């Protein structure tokens, strides 16, 4: 059987999460929310008091992240974490890290 990967992109609060959950449930597919990964990274940096304006500090600390949770929680849904996630997501090296985590997840779970 072929592997099926569906990606959904769009602006914040546009219903991506709702439609993704609906599709995954209806067709019995795994659901991966990349936004959670950006928020988890933001929470890690927030707790470590990392200056996200300092690119070298971000790069150094992202290399130290060996495990990142896919679990949703109230901790990562605060406005501070949302803002921080948006600030770090603009960097290519952060996006590459999240993409690698997603690819590793797909290899293991699909």
JSON list of C-alpha atoms in Angstrom, two decimals:
[
{"chain": "A", "resi": 1, "resn": "UNK", "atom": "CA", "xyz": [0.00, 0.00, 0.00]},
{"chain": "A", "resi": 2, "resn": "UNK", "atom": "CA", "xyz": [1.21, 3.50, -0.83]},
{"chain": "A", "resi": 3, "resn": "UNK", "atom": "CA", "xyz": [2.02, 5.91, 1.97]},
{"chain": "A", "resi": 4, "resn": "UNK", "atom": "CA", "xyz": [-0.39, 8.82, 2.08]},
{"chain": "A", "resi": 5, "resn": "UNK", "atom": "CA", "xyz": [0.80, 12.20, 3.28]},
{"chain": "A", "resi": 6, "resn": "UNK", "atom": "CA", "xyz": [-1.55, 15.16, 3.26]},
{"chain": "A", "resi": 7, "resn": "UNK", "atom": "CA", "xyz": [-0.31, 18.62, 4.17]},
{"chain": "A", "resi": 8, "resn": "UNK", "atom": "CA", "xyz": [-2.47, 21.58, 5.05]},
{"chain": "A", "resi": 9, "resn": "UNK", "atom": "CA", "xyz": [-1.14, 25.11, 5.15]},
{"chain": "A", "resi": 10, "resn": "UNK", "atom": "CA", "xyz": [-2.80, 28.43, 5.78]},
{"chain": "A", "resi": 11, "resn": "UNK", "atom": "CA", "xyz": [-2.95, 31.45, 8.04]},
{"chain": "A", "resi": 12, "resn": "UNK", "atom": "CA", "xyz": [-3.47, 31.28, 11.79]},
{"chain": "A", "resi": 13, "resn": "UNK", "atom": "CA", "xyz": [-7.00, 30.54, 12.98]},
{"chain": "A", "resi": 14, "resn": "UNK", "atom": "CA", "xyz": [-8.18, 29.48, 9.51]},
{"chain": "A", "resi": 15, "resn": "UNK", "atom": "CA", "xyz": [-9.41, 26.03, 10.53]},
{"chain": "A", "resi": 16, "resn": "UNK", "atom": "CA", "xyz": [-6.36, 23.97, 9.50]},
{"chain": "A", "resi": 17, "resn": "UNK", "atom": "CA", "xyz": [-6.36, 21.98, 12.72]},
{"chain": "A", "resi": 18, "resn": "UNK", "atom": "CA", "xyz": [-10.06, 21.19, 12.55]},
{"chain": "A", "resi": 19, "resn": "UNK", "atom": "CA", "xyz": [-9.99, 19.96, 8.95]},
{"chain": "A", "resi": 20, "resn": "UNK", "atom": "CA", "xyz": [-6.75, 18.00, 9.56]},
{"chain": "A", "resi": 21, "resn": "UNK", "atom": "CA", "xyz": [-8.27, 16.18, 12.53]},
{"chain": "A", "resi": 22, "resn": "UNK", "atom": "CA", "xyz": [-11.43, 15.47, 10.54]},
{"chain": "A", "resi": 23, "resn": "UNK", "atom": "CA", "xyz": [-9.49, 14.03, 7.58]},
{"chain": "A", "resi": 24, "resn": "UNK", "atom": "CA", "xyz": [-7.17, 11.95, 9.78]},
{"chain": "A", "resi": 25, "resn": "UNK", "atom": "CA", "xyz": [-10.07, 10.50, 11.75]},
{"chain": "A", "resi": 26, "resn": "UNK", "atom": "CA", "xyz": [-12.25, 9.82, 8.70]},
{"chain": "A", "resi": 27, "resn": "UNK", "atom": "CA", "xyz": [-9.48, 8.03, 6.79]},
{"chain": "A", "resi": 28, "resn": "UNK", "atom": "CA", "xyz": [-7.58, 6.51, 9.75]},
{"chain": "A", "resi": 29, "resn": "UNK", "atom": "CA", "xyz": [-4.44, 8.52, 9.12]},
{"chain": "A", "resi": 30, "resn": "UNK", "atom": "CA", "xyz": [-1.81, 9.73, 11.58]},
{"chain": "A", "resi": 31, "resn": "UNK", "atom": "CA", "xyz": [-2.05, 13.43, 12.39]},
{"chain": "A", "resi": 32, "resn": "UNK", "atom": "CA", "xyz": [1.03, 15.59, 12.93]},
{"chain": "A", "resi": 33, "resn": "UNK", "atom": "CA", "xyz": [0.66, 19.25, 13.87]},
{"chain": "A", "resi": 34, "resn": "UNK", "atom": "CA", "xyz": [3.91, 21.05, 13.01]},
{"chain": "A", "resi": 35, "resn": "UNK", "atom": "CA", "xyz": [2.70, 24.10, 14.91]},
{"chain": "A", "resi": 36, "resn": "UNK", "atom": "CA", "xyz": [3.11, 22.10, 18.10]},
{"chain": "A", "resi": 37, "resn": "UNK", "atom": "CA", "xyz": [6.77, 21.55, 17.26]},
{"chain": "A", "resi": 38, "resn": "UNK", "atom": "CA", "xyz": [7.42, 25.28, 16.82]},
{"chain": "A", "resi": 39, "resn": "UNK", "atom": "CA", "xyz": [5.57, 25.98, 20.06]},
{"chain": "A", "resi": 40, "resn": "UNK", "atom": "CA", "xyz": [7.51, 23.27, 21.90]},
{"chain": "A", "resi": 41, "resn": "UNK", "atom": "CA", "xyz": [10.78, 24.80, 20.72]},
{"chain": "A", "resi": 42, "resn": "UNK", "atom": "CA", "xyz": [9.55, 28.22, 21.79]},
{"chain": "A", "resi": 43, "resn": "UNK", "atom": "CA", "xyz": [8.70, 26.83, 25.24]},
{"chain": "A", "resi": 44, "resn": "UNK", "atom": "CA", "xyz": [12.17, 25.28, 25.54]},
{"chain": "A", "resi": 45, "resn": "UNK", "atom": "CA", "xyz": [13.81, 28.59, 24.61]},
{"chain": "A", "resi": 46, "resn": "UNK", "atom": "CA", "xyz": [11.46, 30.52, 26.91]},
{"chain": "A", "resi": 47, "resn": "UNK", "atom": "CA", "xyz": [12.30, 28.31, 29.89]},
{"chain": "A", "resi": 48, "resn": "UNK", "atom": "CA", "xyz": [16.02, 28.64, 29.18]},
{"chain": "A", "resi": 49, "resn": "UNK", "atom": "CA", "xyz": [15.63, 32.42, 28.80]},
{"chain": "A", "resi": 50, "resn": "UNK", "atom": "CA", "xyz": [17.22, 32.30, 25.35]},
{"chain": "A", "resi": 51, "resn": "UNK", "atom": "CA", "xyz": [17.48, 35.63, 23.55]},
{"chain": "A", "resi": 52, "resn": "UNK", "atom": "CA", "xyz": [15.70, 34.71, 20.31]},
{"chain": "A", "resi": 53, "resn": "UNK", "atom": "CA", "xyz": [17.13, 37.80, 18.62]},
{"chain": "A", "resi": 54, "resn": "UNK", "atom": "CA", "xyz": [20.59, 36.28, 19.00]},
{"chain": "A", "resi": 55, "resn": "UNK", "atom": "CA", "xyz": [20.92, 33.90, 16.03]},
{"chain": "A", "resi": 56, "resn": "UNK", "atom": "CA", "xyz": [24.06, 32.21, 17.36]},
{"chain": "A", "resi": 57, "resn": "UNK", "atom": "CA", "xyz": [22.39, 31.51, 20.70]},
{"chain": "A", "resi": 58, "resn": "UNK", "atom": "CA", "xyz": [19.37, 30.05, 18.90]},
{"chain": "A", "resi": 59, "resn": "UNK", "atom": "CA", "xyz": [21.54, 27.87, 16.68]},
{"chain": "A", "resi": 60, "resn": "UNK", "atom": "CA", "xyz": [23.57, 26.63, 19.64]},
{"chain": "A", "resi": 61, "resn": "UNK", "atom": "CA", "xyz": [20.47, 25.75, 21.66]},
{"chain": "A", "resi": 62, "resn": "UNK", "atom": "CA", "xyz": [18.55, 24.11, 18.83]},
{"chain": "A", "resi": 63, "resn": "UNK", "atom": "CA", "xyz": [21.50, 21.74, 18.35]},
{"chain": "A", "resi": 64, "resn": "UNK", "atom": "CA", "xyz": [21.07, 20.68, 21.99]},
{"chain": "A", "resi": 65, "resn": "UNK", "atom": "CA", "xyz": [17.43, 19.64, 21.48]},
{"chain": "A", "resi": 66, "resn": "UNK", "atom": "CA", "xyz": [17.46, 15.85, 21.17]},
{"chain": "A", "resi": 67, "resn": "UNK", "atom": "CA", "xyz": [13.82, 15.05, 21.95]},
{"chain": "A", "resi": 68, "resn": "UNK", "atom": "CA", "xyz": [10.76, 17.14, 21.27]},
{"chain": "A", "resi": 69, "resn": "UNK", "atom": "CA", "xyz": [7.24, 16.25, 22.30]},
{"chain": "A", "resi": 70, "resn": "UNK", "atom": "CA", "xyz": [4.32, 16.16, 19.86]},
{"chain": "A", "resi": 71, "resn": "UNK", "atom": "CA", "xyz": [1.81, 16.54, 22.70]},
{"chain": "A", "resi": 72, "resn": "UNK", "atom": "CA", "xyz": [-0.46, 19.53, 22.82]},
{"chain": "A", "resi": 73, "resn": "UNK", "atom": "CA", "xyz": [-0.89, 21.32, 26.14]},
{"chain": "A", "resi": 74, "resn": "UNK", "atom": "CA", "xyz": [-2.10, 24.54, 27.67]},
{"chain": "A", "resi": 75, "resn": "UNK", "atom": "CA", "xyz": [1.53, 25.52, 28.32]},
{"chain": "A", "resi": 76, "resn": "UNK", "atom": "CA", "xyz": [2.24, 25.91, 24.62]},
{"chain": "A", "resi": 77, "resn": "UNK", "atom": "CA", "xyz": [-1.01, 27.68, 23.80]},
{"chain": "A", "resi": 78, "resn": "UNK", "atom": "CA", "xyz": [-0.25, 30.92, 25.66]},
{"chain": "A", "resi": 79, "resn": "UNK", "atom": "CA", "xyz": [0.15, 34.20, 23.79]},
{"chain": "A", "resi": 80, "resn": "UNK", "atom": "CA", "xyz": [3.78, 34.53, 24.91]},
{"chain": "A", "resi": 81, "resn": "UNK", "atom": "CA", "xyz": [4.67, 31.13, 23.47]},
{"chain": "A", "resi": 82, "resn": "UNK", "atom": "CA", "xyz": [2.67, 31.82, 20.29]},
{"chain": "A", "resi": 83, "resn": "UNK", "atom": "CA", "xyz": [4.54, 35.08, 19.74]},
{"chain": "A", "resi": 84, "resn": "UNK", "atom": "CA", "xyz": [7.88, 33.44, 20.43]},
{"chain": "A", "resi": 85, "resn": "UNK", "atom": "CA", "xyz": [7.08, 30.54, 18.08]},
{"chain": "A", "resi": 86, "resn": "UNK", "atom": "CA", "xyz": [6.35, 33.05, 15.30]},
{"chain": "A", "resi": 87, "resn": "UNK", "atom": "CA", "xyz": [9.66, 34.80, 15.94]},
{"chain": "A", "resi": 88, "resn": "UNK", "atom": "CA", "xyz": [11.74, 31.64, 15.75]},
{"chain": "A", "resi": 89, "resn": "UNK", "atom": "CA", "xyz": [9.84, 30.09, 12.83]},
{"chain": "A", "resi": 90, "resn": "UNK", "atom": "CA", "xyz": [11.18, 32.75, 10.43]},
{"chain": "A", "resi": 91, "resn": "UNK", "atom": "CA", "xyz": [14.68, 31.25, 10.57]},
{"chain": "A", "resi": 92, "resn": "UNK", "atom": "CA", "xyz": [15.58, 28.63, 7.96]},
{"chain": "A", "resi": 93, "resn": "UNK", "atom": "CA", "xyz": [17.63, 26.57, 10.42]},
{"chain": "A", "resi": 94, "resn": "UNK", "atom": "CA", "xyz": [14.61, 26.33, 12.76]},
{"chain": "A", "resi": 95, "resn": "UNK", "atom": "CA", "xyz": [12.35, 25.32, 9.89]},
{"chain": "A", "resi": 96, "resn": "UNK", "atom": "CA", "xyz": [14.93, 22.73, 8.79]},
{"chain": "A", "resi": 97, "resn": "UNK", "atom": "CA", "xyz": [15.03, 21.32, 12.32]},
{"chain": "A", "resi": 98, "resn": "UNK", "atom": "CA", "xyz": [11.22, 21.03, 12.44]},
{"chain": "A", "resi": 99, "resn": "UNK", "atom": "CA", "xyz": [11.18, 19.46, 8.95]},
{"chain": "A", "resi": 100, "resn": "UNK", "atom": "CA", "xyz": [13.73, 16.86, 10.06]},
{"chain": "A", "resi": 101, "resn": "UNK", "atom": "CA", "xyz": [11.65, 16.03, 13.15]},
{"chain": "A", "resi": 102, "resn": "UNK", "atom": "CA", "xyz": [8.59, 15.62, 10.90]},
{"chain": "A", "resi": 103, "resn": "UNK", "atom": "CA", "xyz": [10.45, 13.42, 8.41]},
{"chain": "A", "resi": 104, "resn": "UNK", "atom": "CA", "xyz": [11.77, 11.24, 11.23]},
{"chain": "A", "resi": 105, "resn": "UNK", "atom": "CA", "xyz": [8.22, 10.91, 12.57]},
{"chain": "A", "resi": 106, "resn": "UNK", "atom": "CA", "xyz": [6.89, 9.88, 9.15]},
{"chain": "A", "resi": 107, "resn": "UNK", "atom": "CA", "xyz": [9.64, 7.27, 8.73]},
{"chain": "A", "resi": 108, "resn": "UNK", "atom": "CA", "xyz": [8.78, 5.70, 12.08]},
{"chain": "A", "resi": 109, "resn": "UNK", "atom": "CA", "xyz": [4.99, 5.95, 11.96]},
{"chain": "A", "resi": 110, "resn": "UNK", "atom": "CA", "xyz": [3.85, 5.62, 8.36]}
]
